[in-house]
mmCIF file of C-alpha atoms and ligand atoms in Angstrom:
data_model
loop_
_atom_site.group_PDB
_atom_site.id
_atom_site.type_symbol
_atom_site.label_atom_id
_atom_site.label_comp_id
_atom_site.label_asym_id
_atom_site.label_seq_id
_atom_site.Cartn_x
_atom_site.Cartn_y
_atom_site.Cartn_z
ATOM 1 C CA UNK A 874 -18.201 -18.375 -2.670
ATOM 2 C CA UNK A 875 -18.641 -14.682 -3.582
ATOM 3 C CA UNK A 876 -17.708 -13.793 -7.158
ATOM 4 C CA UNK A 877 -17.262 -10.072 -7.888
ATOM 5 C CA UNK A 878 -17.851 -9.187 -11.545
ATOM 6 C CA UNK A 879 -15.355 -6.854 -13.207
ATOM 7 C CA UNK A 880 -16.905 -3.392 -13.375
ATOM 8 C CA UNK A 881 -13.958 -1.165 -14.288
ATOM 9 C CA UNK A 882 -11.839 -1.749 -17.376
ATOM 10 C CA UNK A 883 -12.290 -1.075 -21.065
ATOM 11 C CA UNK A 884 -13.461 2.455 -21.836
ATOM 12 C CA UNK A 885 -13.048 3.674 -18.250
ATOM 13 C CA UNK A 886 -10.813 6.558 -17.210
ATOM 14 C CA UNK A 887 -9.080 6.014 -13.890
ATOM 15 C CA UNK A 888 -7.069 8.579 -11.938
ATOM 16 C CA UNK A 889 -4.381 6.850 -9.878
ATOM 17 C CA UNK A 890 -2.389 8.992 -7.450
ATOM 18 C CA UNK A 891 0.950 7.524 -6.410
ATOM 19 C CA UNK A 892 1.000 5.390 -9.539
ATOM 20 C CA UNK A 893 4.786 5.671 -9.905
ATOM 21 C CA UNK A 894 5.278 4.057 -6.508
ATOM 22 C CA UNK A 895 5.692 0.418 -5.555
ATOM 23 C CA UNK A 896 2.015 -0.588 -5.141
ATOM 24 C CA UNK A 897 0.671 2.059 -7.538
ATOM 25 C CA UNK A 898 2.799 0.933 -10.473
ATOM 26 C CA UNK A 899 1.571 -2.669 -10.140
ATOM 27 C CA UNK A 900 -1.980 -1.355 -9.934
ATOM 28 C CA UNK A 901 -1.388 0.704 -13.092
ATOM 29 C CA UNK A 902 -0.176 -2.446 -14.888
ATOM 30 C CA UNK A 903 -3.304 -4.360 -13.850
ATOM 31 C CA UNK A 904 -5.687 -1.545 -14.876
ATOM 32 C CA UNK A 905 -3.988 -1.129 -18.254
ATOM 33 C CA UNK A 906 -4.211 -4.906 -18.770
ATOM 34 C CA UNK A 907 -7.999 -4.609 -18.209
ATOM 35 C CA UNK A 908 -8.280 -2.023 -20.979
ATOM 36 C CA UNK A 909 -8.701 1.091 -18.811
ATOM 37 C CA UNK A 910 -7.170 4.500 -19.524
ATOM 38 C CA UNK A 911 -4.940 5.247 -16.547
ATOM 39 C CA UNK A 912 -3.843 8.748 -15.587
ATOM 40 C CA UNK A 913 -1.083 8.593 -12.993
ATOM 41 C CA UNK A 914 -0.505 11.637 -10.823
ATOM 42 C CA UNK A 915 2.793 11.491 -8.964
ATOM 43 C CA UNK A 916 5.494 13.889 -7.773
ATOM 44 C CA UNK A 917 8.132 11.125 -7.395
ATOM 45 C CA UNK A 918 8.816 12.056 -3.764
ATOM 46 C CA UNK A 919 9.231 8.353 -2.986
ATOM 47 C CA UNK A 920 8.311 6.831 -6.351
ATOM 48 C CA UNK A 921 10.225 6.710 -9.605
ATOM 49 C CA UNK A 922 9.649 7.140 -13.324
ATOM 50 C CA UNK A 923 11.506 3.842 -13.730
ATOM 51 C CA UNK A 924 8.534 2.023 -12.163
ATOM 52 C CA UNK A 925 6.301 3.073 -15.059
ATOM 53 C CA UNK A 926 8.941 3.424 -17.808
ATOM 54 C CA UNK A 927 7.417 0.410 -19.591
ATOM 55 C CA UNK A 928 4.014 2.191 -19.697
ATOM 56 C CA UNK A 929 4.903 5.726 -20.794
ATOM 57 C CA UNK A 930 4.445 5.041 -24.517
ATOM 58 C CA UNK A 931 1.224 3.108 -23.996
ATOM 59 C CA UNK A 932 -1.740 4.856 -25.703
ATOM 60 C CA UNK A 933 -3.957 4.371 -22.632
ATOM 61 C CA UNK A 934 -1.408 5.621 -20.085
ATOM 62 C CA UNK A 935 -0.745 9.237 -19.090
ATOM 63 C CA UNK A 936 1.782 10.371 -16.514
ATOM 64 C CA UNK A 937 1.270 13.772 -14.884
ATOM 65 C CA UNK A 938 4.036 15.027 -12.615
ATOM 66 C CA UNK A 939 2.387 17.048 -9.851
ATOM 67 C CA UNK A 940 1.930 17.251 -6.097
ATOM 68 C CA UNK A 941 -1.598 16.009 -5.327
ATOM 69 C CA UNK A 942 -1.627 18.074 -2.108
ATOM 70 C CA UNK A 943 -1.679 21.223 -4.291
ATOM 71 C CA UNK A 944 -4.527 22.282 -6.628
ATOM 72 C CA UNK A 945 -4.531 19.926 -9.613
ATOM 73 C CA UNK A 946 -2.755 21.342 -12.691
ATOM 74 C CA UNK A 947 -4.916 22.459 -15.615
ATOM 75 C CA UNK A 948 -3.819 19.821 -18.107
ATOM 76 C CA UNK A 949 -5.999 17.977 -20.614
ATOM 77 C CA UNK A 950 -5.453 14.594 -18.979
ATOM 78 C CA UNK A 951 -7.014 15.873 -15.754
ATOM 79 C CA UNK A 952 -9.849 17.913 -17.219
ATOM 80 C CA UNK A 953 -12.046 15.097 -18.598
ATOM 81 C CA UNK A 954 -14.319 13.132 -16.258
ATOM 82 C CA UNK A 955 -12.967 10.101 -14.376
ATOM 83 C CA UNK A 956 -14.915 6.902 -13.718
ATOM 84 C CA UNK A 957 -12.781 6.024 -10.699
ATOM 85 C CA UNK A 958 -10.228 7.810 -8.536
ATOM 86 C CA UNK A 959 -7.750 5.700 -6.588
ATOM 87 C CA UNK A 960 -5.768 7.572 -3.940
ATOM 88 C CA UNK A 961 -2.513 5.693 -3.405
ATOM 89 C CA UNK A 962 -0.115 8.638 -3.069
ATOM 90 C CA UNK A 963 1.658 8.768 0.280
ATOM 91 C CA UNK A 964 5.147 8.118 1.517
ATOM 92 C CA UNK A 965 4.726 4.873 3.436
ATOM 93 C CA UNK A 966 7.939 3.644 5.048
ATOM 94 C CA UNK A 967 9.068 4.228 8.649
ATOM 95 C CA UNK A 968 12.049 6.206 7.301
ATOM 96 C CA UNK A 969 9.627 8.482 5.443
ATOM 97 C CA UNK A 970 7.674 9.088 8.676
ATOM 98 C CA UNK A 971 10.760 10.881 9.995
ATOM 99 C CA UNK A 972 11.979 12.514 6.762
ATOM 100 C CA UNK A 973 8.628 13.640 5.296
ATOM 101 C CA UNK A 974 6.210 14.221 8.209
ATOM 102 C CA UNK A 975 4.494 17.307 6.770
ATOM 103 C CA UNK A 976 4.259 15.839 3.252
ATOM 104 C CA UNK A 977 2.599 12.733 4.729
ATOM 105 C CA UNK A 978 0.101 14.820 6.701
ATOM 106 C CA UNK A 979 -0.790 16.902 3.640
ATOM 107 C CA UNK A 980 -1.244 13.980 1.243
ATOM 108 C CA UNK A 981 -3.378 12.174 3.821
ATOM 109 C CA UNK A 982 -5.622 15.182 4.424
ATOM 110 C CA UNK A 983 -5.651 18.062 1.888
ATOM 111 C CA UNK A 984 -5.114 15.706 -1.046
ATOM 112 C CA UNK A 985 -7.768 13.271 0.160
ATOM 113 C CA UNK A 986 -10.351 16.070 0.496
ATOM 114 C CA UNK A 987 -9.471 17.475 -2.917
ATOM 115 C CA UNK A 988 -9.826 14.045 -4.565
ATOM 116 C CA UNK A 989 -13.106 13.326 -2.772
ATOM 117 C CA UNK A 990 -14.493 16.643 -4.083
ATOM 118 C CA UNK A 991 -13.425 15.627 -7.569
ATOM 119 C CA UNK A 992 -14.958 12.159 -7.173
ATOM 120 C CA UNK A 993 -18.305 13.716 -6.204
ATOM 121 C CA UNK A 994 -18.150 16.182 -9.107
ATOM 122 C CA UNK A 995 -17.332 13.391 -11.588
ATOM 123 C CA UNK A 996 -19.648 10.774 -10.075
ATOM 124 C CA UNK A 997 -16.529 8.606 -9.847
ATOM 125 C CA UNK A 998 -15.927 5.729 -7.471
ATOM 126 C CA UNK A 999 -13.236 6.691 -4.909
ATOM 127 C CA UNK A 1000 -10.889 4.035 -3.513
ATOM 128 C CA UNK A 1001 -8.613 5.016 -0.662
ATOM 129 C CA UNK A 1002 -5.415 3.186 0.328
ATOM 130 C CA UNK A 1003 -5.558 2.928 4.103
ATOM 131 C CA UNK A 1004 -3.268 0.825 6.213
ATOM 132 C CA UNK A 1005 -2.936 -1.675 9.030
ATOM 133 C CA UNK A 1006 -1.183 1.245 10.790
ATOM 134 C CA UNK A 1007 -4.719 2.515 11.435
ATOM 135 C CA UNK A 1008 -4.775 -0.180 14.165
ATOM 136 C CA UNK A 1009 -1.564 1.226 15.723
ATOM 137 C CA UNK A 1010 0.024 -1.210 18.194
ATOM 138 C CA UNK A 1011 -3.070 -3.415 18.347
ATOM 139 C CA UNK A 1012 -4.480 -4.787 21.578
ATOM 140 C CA UNK A 1013 -6.702 -7.205 19.608
ATOM 141 C CA UNK A 1014 -5.195 -9.997 17.561
ATOM 142 C CA UNK A 1015 -5.717 -10.732 14.702
ATOM 143 C CA UNK A 1016 -7.210 -7.349 13.738
ATOM 144 C CA UNK A 1017 -10.810 -7.296 12.441
ATOM 145 C CA UNK A 1018 -12.116 -4.107 10.786
ATOM 146 C CA UNK A 1019 -14.356 -3.552 13.822
ATOM 147 C CA UNK A 1020 -11.279 -2.889 16.005
ATOM 148 C CA UNK A 1021 -10.719 0.864 16.465
ATOM 149 C CA UNK A 1022 -6.992 0.688 17.073
ATOM 150 C CA UNK A 1023 -4.384 1.755 19.587
ATOM 151 C CA UNK A 1024 -2.529 4.719 18.111
ATOM 152 C CA UNK A 1025 -0.194 7.143 19.871
ATOM 153 C CA UNK A 1026 -1.388 10.477 18.405
ATOM 154 C CA UNK A 1027 1.927 12.255 19.011
ATOM 155 C CA UNK A 1028 4.338 9.356 18.447
ATOM 156 C CA UNK A 1029 6.887 9.130 15.674
ATOM 157 C CA UNK A 1030 4.507 7.134 13.412
ATOM 158 C CA UNK A 1031 1.505 9.343 14.149
ATOM 159 C CA UNK A 1032 1.806 11.561 11.060
ATOM 160 C CA UNK A 1033 1.135 8.506 8.937
ATOM 161 C CA UNK A 1034 -1.300 6.654 11.197
ATOM 162 C CA UNK A 1035 -3.423 9.686 11.962
ATOM 163 C CA UNK A 1036 -3.361 11.030 8.392
ATOM 164 C CA UNK A 1037 -4.672 7.674 7.187
ATOM 165 C CA UNK A 1038 -7.287 7.640 9.938
ATOM 166 C CA UNK A 1039 -8.303 11.162 8.903
ATOM 167 C CA UNK A 1040 -8.484 10.019 5.269
ATOM 168 C CA UNK A 1041 -10.792 7.189 6.330
ATOM 169 C CA UNK A 1042 -12.980 9.644 8.268
ATOM 170 C CA UNK A 1043 -13.033 12.028 5.287
ATOM 171 C CA UNK A 1044 -13.953 9.185 2.946
ATOM 172 C CA UNK A 1045 -16.845 8.139 5.188
ATOM 173 C CA UNK A 1046 -17.867 11.791 5.642
ATOM 174 C CA UNK A 1047 -18.108 12.318 1.884
ATOM 175 C CA UNK A 1048 -20.148 9.153 1.550
ATOM 176 C CA UNK A 1049 -22.571 10.198 4.288
ATOM 177 C CA UNK A 1050 -22.627 13.923 3.548
ATOM 178 C CA UNK A 1051 -22.160 14.115 -0.229
ATOM 179 C CA UNK A 1052 -23.318 10.700 -1.438
ATOM 180 C CA UNK A 1053 -19.839 9.715 -2.700
ATOM 181 C CA UNK A 1054 -19.306 6.130 -3.912
ATOM 182 C CA UNK A 1055 -16.313 5.060 -1.809
ATOM 183 C CA UNK A 1056 -14.190 2.068 -0.820
ATOM 184 C CA UNK A 1057 -11.481 1.847 1.851
ATOM 185 C CA UNK A 1058 -8.813 -0.855 1.806
ATOM 186 C CA UNK A 1059 -6.643 -1.384 4.897
ATOM 187 C CA UNK A 1060 -3.404 -2.693 3.467
ATOM 188 C CA UNK A 1061 -1.165 -4.914 5.607
ATOM 189 C CA UNK A 1062 2.596 -5.254 5.032
ATOM 190 C CA UNK A 1063 3.086 -5.733 1.330
ATOM 191 C CA UNK A 1064 6.334 -6.491 -0.454
ATOM 192 C CA UNK A 1065 7.605 -7.395 -3.891
ATOM 193 C CA UNK A 1066 9.269 -6.220 -7.052
ATOM 194 C CA UNK A 1067 9.852 -2.418 -7.411
ATOM 195 C CA UNK A 1068 10.306 -1.716 -3.708
ATOM 196 C CA UNK A 1069 13.160 0.716 -3.076
ATOM 197 C CA UNK A 1070 16.171 -1.103 -1.602
ATOM 198 C CA UNK A 1071 16.748 1.810 0.790
ATOM 199 C CA UNK A 1072 13.159 2.598 1.772
ATOM 200 C CA UNK A 1073 13.709 1.500 5.374
ATOM 201 C CA UNK A 1074 11.109 -1.283 5.371
ATOM 202 C CA UNK A 1075 12.265 -4.658 6.697
ATOM 203 C CA UNK A 1076 12.052 -6.799 3.559
ATOM 204 C CA UNK A 1077 14.033 -4.611 1.103
ATOM 205 C CA UNK A 1078 16.527 -3.825 3.876
ATOM 206 C CA UNK A 1079 17.059 -7.497 4.743
ATOM 207 C CA UNK A 1080 17.337 -8.529 1.074
ATOM 208 C CA UNK A 1081 19.847 -5.771 0.283
ATOM 209 C CA UNK A 1082 21.917 -6.721 3.323
ATOM 210 C CA UNK A 1083 21.756 -10.436 2.508
ATOM 211 C CA UNK A 1084 22.824 -9.911 -1.119
ATOM 212 C CA UNK A 1085 25.763 -7.764 0.025
ATOM 213 C CA UNK A 1086 26.730 -10.298 2.710
ATOM 214 C CA UNK A 1087 26.259 -7.667 5.428
ATOM 215 C CA UNK A 1088 24.696 -8.336 8.872
ATOM 216 C CA UNK A 1089 20.882 -8.399 8.809
ATOM 217 C CA UNK A 1090 19.826 -5.611 11.167
ATOM 218 C CA UNK A 1091 16.775 -6.666 13.182
ATOM 219 C CA UNK A 1092 15.320 -4.111 15.596
ATOM 220 C CA UNK A 1093 14.312 -5.354 19.050
ATOM 221 C CA UNK A 1094 14.355 -9.048 19.982
ATOM 222 C CA UNK A 1095 13.149 -10.096 16.523
ATOM 223 C CA UNK A 1096 10.124 -11.851 18.016
ATOM 224 C CA UNK A 1097 7.699 -9.157 16.816
ATOM 225 C CA UNK A 1098 5.552 -10.465 13.961
ATOM 226 C CA UNK A 1099 4.208 -9.292 10.630
ATOM 227 C CA UNK A 1100 2.062 -11.085 8.062
ATOM 228 C CA UNK A 1101 3.502 -10.287 4.689
ATOM 229 C CA UNK A 1102 1.598 -10.082 1.422
ATOM 230 C CA UNK A 1103 3.031 -10.265 -2.087
ATOM 231 C CA UNK A 1104 2.010 -7.247 -4.165
ATOM 232 C CA UNK A 1105 0.216 -9.421 -6.754
ATOM 233 C CA UNK A 1106 -2.213 -10.656 -4.072
ATOM 234 C CA UNK A 1107 -2.752 -7.104 -2.817
ATOM 235 C CA UNK A 1108 -3.518 -5.750 -6.295
ATOM 236 C CA UNK A 1109 -6.110 -8.491 -6.803
ATOM 237 C CA UNK A 1110 -7.772 -7.533 -3.513
ATOM 238 C CA UNK A 1111 -7.807 -3.817 -4.383
ATOM 239 C CA UNK A 1112 -9.406 -4.480 -7.771
ATOM 240 C CA UNK A 1113 -12.049 -6.668 -6.121
ATOM 241 C CA UNK A 1114 -12.898 -3.756 -3.820
ATOM 242 C CA UNK A 1115 -12.983 -1.338 -6.753
ATOM 243 C CA UNK A 1116 -15.368 -3.569 -8.713
ATOM 244 C CA UNK A 1117 -17.526 -4.622 -5.766
ATOM 245 C CA UNK A 1118 -18.955 -1.214 -4.933
ATOM 246 C CA UNK A 1119 -18.444 -2.116 -1.247
ATOM 247 C CA UNK A 1120 -17.454 0.607 1.222
ATOM 248 C CA UNK A 1121 -15.355 -1.425 3.625
ATOM 249 C CA UNK A 1122 -13.053 -0.780 5.280
ATOM 250 C CA UNK A 1123 -11.704 -4.138 4.186
ATOM 251 C CA UNK A 1124 -8.415 -5.632 5.366
ATOM 252 C CA UNK A 1125 -6.149 -6.877 2.620
ATOM 253 C CA UNK A 1126 -3.073 -8.995 3.253
ATOM 254 C CA UNK A 1127 -2.286 -12.541 4.297
ATOM 255 C CA UNK A 1128 -2.743 -14.472 7.520
ATOM 256 C CA UNK A 1129 0.702 -16.061 7.460
ATOM 257 C CA UNK A 1130 2.425 -14.523 10.475
ATOM 258 C CA UNK A 1131 6.225 -14.560 10.750
ATOM 259 C CA UNK A 1132 8.629 -13.214 13.348
ATOM 260 C CA UNK A 1133 11.287 -10.798 12.143
ATOM 261 C CA UNK A 1134 13.916 -13.475 12.893
ATOM 262 C CA UNK A 1135 12.062 -16.021 10.728
ATOM 263 C CA UNK A 1136 11.830 -13.444 7.980
ATOM 264 C CA UNK A 1137 15.562 -12.683 8.213
ATOM 265 C CA UNK A 1138 16.454 -16.413 8.152
ATOM 266 C CA UNK A 1139 14.213 -17.073 5.123
ATOM 267 C CA UNK A 1140 15.726 -14.165 3.188
ATOM 268 C CA UNK A 1141 19.297 -15.259 4.012
ATOM 269 C CA UNK A 1142 18.492 -18.780 2.785
ATOM 270 C CA UNK A 1143 16.762 -17.635 -0.430
ATOM 271 C CA UNK A 1144 19.652 -15.243 -1.165
ATOM 272 C CA UNK A 1145 22.282 -17.986 -0.665
ATOM 273 C CA UNK A 1146 23.872 -15.512 1.734
ATOM 274 C CA UNK A 1147 26.302 -15.963 4.605
ATOM 275 C CA UNK A 1148 24.890 -12.948 6.501
ATOM 276 C CA UNK A 1149 24.146 -13.282 10.198
ATOM 277 C CA UNK A 1150 21.571 -11.385 12.253
ATOM 278 C CA UNK A 1151 22.580 -8.332 14.269
ATOM 279 C CA UNK A 1152 20.065 -7.091 16.873
ATOM 280 C CA UNK A 1153 19.592 -3.298 17.193
ATOM 281 C CA UNK A 1154 17.484 -1.306 19.707
ATOM 282 C CA UNK A 1155 13.731 -1.478 19.166
ATOM 283 C CA UNK A 1156 12.258 1.506 17.312
ATOM 284 C CA UNK A 1157 9.612 3.640 19.082
ATOM 285 C CA UNK A 1158 5.967 2.535 18.791
ATOM 286 C CA UNK A 1159 6.941 -0.459 16.655
ATOM 287 C CA UNK A 1160 3.866 -2.749 16.759
ATOM 288 C CA UNK A 1161 4.413 -6.105 18.474
ATOM 289 C CA UNK A 1162 2.052 -8.167 16.324
ATOM 290 C CA UNK A 1163 0.172 -7.620 13.094
ATOM 291 C CA UNK A 1164 -2.149 -10.022 11.325
ATOM 292 C CA UNK A 1165 -5.326 -9.204 9.419
ATOM 293 C CA UNK A 1166 -8.596 -10.904 10.114
ATOM 294 C CA UNK A 1167 -9.610 -11.623 6.501
ATOM 295 C CA UNK A 1168 -13.165 -12.797 7.222
ATOM 296 C CA UNK A 1169 -14.729 -9.634 5.793
ATOM 297 C CA UNK A 1170 -12.513 -9.661 2.663
ATOM 298 C CA UNK A 1171 -13.564 -13.272 2.034
ATOM 299 C CA UNK A 1172 -17.253 -12.676 2.658
ATOM 300 C CA UNK A 1173 -17.596 -9.405 0.734
ATOM 301 C CA UNK A 1174 -15.048 -9.860 -2.026
ATOM 302 C CA UNK A 1175 -14.240 -13.574 -2.229
ATOM 303 C CA UNK A 1176 -10.616 -12.491 -1.614
ATOM 304 C CA UNK A 1177 -8.033 -15.219 -1.041
ATOM 305 C CA UNK A 1178 -4.277 -14.587 -1.129
ATOM 306 C CA UNK A 1179 -2.403 -17.225 -3.111
ATOM 307 C CA UNK A 1180 1.340 -16.435 -3.092
ATOM 308 C CA UNK A 1181 3.250 -18.135 -0.244
ATOM 309 C CA UNK A 1182 5.949 -16.105 1.571
ATOM 310 C CA UNK A 1183 8.543 -18.546 0.215
ATOM 311 C CA UNK A 1184 7.467 -17.968 -3.396
ATOM 312 C CA UNK A 1185 6.934 -14.204 -3.064
ATOM 313 C CA UNK A 1186 10.236 -13.659 -1.284
ATOM 314 C CA UNK A 1187 12.033 -15.783 -3.893
ATOM 315 C CA UNK A 1188 10.653 -13.541 -6.678
ATOM 316 C CA UNK A 1189 11.598 -10.405 -4.733
ATOM 317 C CA UNK A 1190 15.143 -11.623 -4.035
ATOM 318 C CA UNK A 1191 15.559 -12.372 -7.758
ATOM 319 C CA UNK A 1192 14.308 -8.873 -8.626
ATOM 320 C CA UNK A 1193 16.800 -7.241 -6.236
ATOM 321 C CA UNK A 1194 19.606 -9.513 -7.467
ATOM 322 C CA UNK A 1195 18.889 -8.544 -11.079
ATOM 323 C CA UNK A 1196 19.333 -4.882 -10.182
HETATM 324 P P1 NAD B 600 5.571 4.251 -2.381
HETATM 325 O O1 NAD B 600 6.311 5.273 -1.592
HETATM 326 O O2 NAD B 600 6.350 3.309 -3.216
HETATM 327 O O3 NAD B 600 4.478 4.921 -3.309
HETATM 328 C C1 NAD B 600 3.841 6.135 -2.986
HETATM 329 C C2 NAD B 600 3.786 6.974 -4.257
HETATM 330 O O4 NAD B 600 3.087 8.184 -3.962
HETATM 331 C C3 NAD B 600 5.167 7.395 -4.755
HETATM 332 O O5 NAD B 600 5.266 7.201 -6.143
HETATM 333 C C4 NAD B 600 5.254 8.871 -4.391
HETATM 334 O O6 NAD B 600 6.129 9.590 -5.229
HETATM 335 C C5 NAD B 600 3.796 9.281 -4.520
HETATM 336 N N1 NAD B 600 3.457 10.481 -3.747
HETATM 337 C C6 NAD B 600 3.626 10.682 -2.424
HETATM 338 N N2 NAD B 600 3.197 11.915 -2.073
HETATM 339 C C7 NAD B 600 2.724 12.486 -3.211
HETATM 340 C C8 NAD B 600 2.138 13.744 -3.497
HETATM 341 N N3 NAD B 600 1.947 14.671 -2.552
HETATM 342 N N4 NAD B 600 1.776 14.011 -4.771
HETATM 343 C C9 NAD B 600 1.936 13.088 -5.750
HETATM 344 N N5 NAD B 600 2.492 11.863 -5.535
HETATM 345 C C10 NAD B 600 2.880 11.581 -4.276
HETATM 346 O O7 NAD B 600 4.679 3.454 -1.301
HETATM 347 P P2 NAD B 600 3.762 2.161 -1.507
HETATM 348 O O8 NAD B 600 4.259 1.119 -0.598
HETATM 349 O O9 NAD B 600 3.610 1.853 -2.934
HETATM 350 O O10 NAD B 600 2.384 2.680 -0.915
HETATM 351 C C11 NAD B 600 1.302 3.051 -1.770
HETATM 352 C C12 NAD B 600 0.072 3.335 -0.927
HETATM 353 O O11 NAD B 600 -0.313 2.159 -0.210
HETATM 354 C C13 NAD B 600 0.308 4.429 0.119
HETATM 355 O O12 NAD B 600 -0.857 5.202 0.240
HETATM 356 C C14 NAD B 600 0.551 3.639 1.378
HETATM 357 O O13 NAD B 600 0.199 4.367 2.513
HETATM 358 C C15 NAD B 600 -0.355 2.430 1.177
HETATM 359 N N6 NAD B 600 0.097 1.279 1.948
HETATM 360 C C16 NAD B 600 1.186 0.544 1.553
HETATM 361 C C17 NAD B 600 1.590 -0.546 2.330
HETATM 362 C C18 NAD B 600 2.755 -1.417 1.937
HETATM 363 O O14 NAD B 600 3.052 -2.375 2.670
HETATM 364 N N7 NAD B 600 3.428 -1.194 0.832
HETATM 365 C C19 NAD B 600 0.900 -0.869 3.504
HETATM 366 C C20 NAD B 600 -0.174 -0.086 3.871
HETATM 367 C C21 NAD B 600 -0.591 0.975 3.080
#
């Protein structure tokens, strides 16, 4: 069993873009808990100050409101050297792909290059949030990191898929051409507390509908699958990659595959709801199946997800109910 020693924590300065978002805010919590100084750079395009409200008075937390696709503002928090730069800024939901196509392209290209330059200048480790969308509508199942993907370059999801693929290429280019210390994590469908109820992703949509007693809107036949990962498992995987010094790309997620109908039924049950399922037309380029091959994550990082869908969804339903 591989055991990765903690390398980043007390005394380290970490720049986290997108830290006011769903995943980023949980990552900020975990880094603060390790003793790091965390500088979050976020423009709140899809994130919220509420997600980090509990951190703003923390002496080791700094929030800078700025667009990371523009030159970085000349503020003290950004002028000192960073030990690690974690690029998690990007709108990430299918609704965002349609509403924010240019913003997604810019944050997955211009911002990535700018942060890689900074990582080289600082001698910082650079960790990039990639995605299972890099595999597109995969023809290989489950997806190992060696699979190159099946992406429609001009489809409705392409701004996101191709920007992330460009970010991966840029990350590898800076490693090969500039000696950058880099890690790429390919994140599979992740859910949990602090997701936006209206972000257009299946789980928050289904939970919101179930709690309101409205029909659960499933696109297509509902037989398409996803393997869903609770955010606490994802954050553990990301920190293992950060500490390991490995390049990856490494898949991070869970192997538990569910159909959309199973997901809808589980959420209705956990919400004590009377909602029924309503089938809508399939959305364009919606992948049929998604499941990570976690062999590499296990071998390189000793990564093992531990939260069952039942437990993670229960926590998420309670979070949405409490709001
Ligand atoms: P999110 O929308 O909740 O968080 C993204 C954050 O980035 C938000 O706070 C947003 O305001 C910020 N942001 C976006 N563009 C910015 C810009 N130009 N300048 C500054 N801040 C900007 O989404 P998330 O689900 O937390 O995703 C976080 C990262 O993980 C993204 O890079 C996403 O692509 C990746 N990812 C997430 C999933 C998932 O299932 N949640 C899956 C694969 C990859």
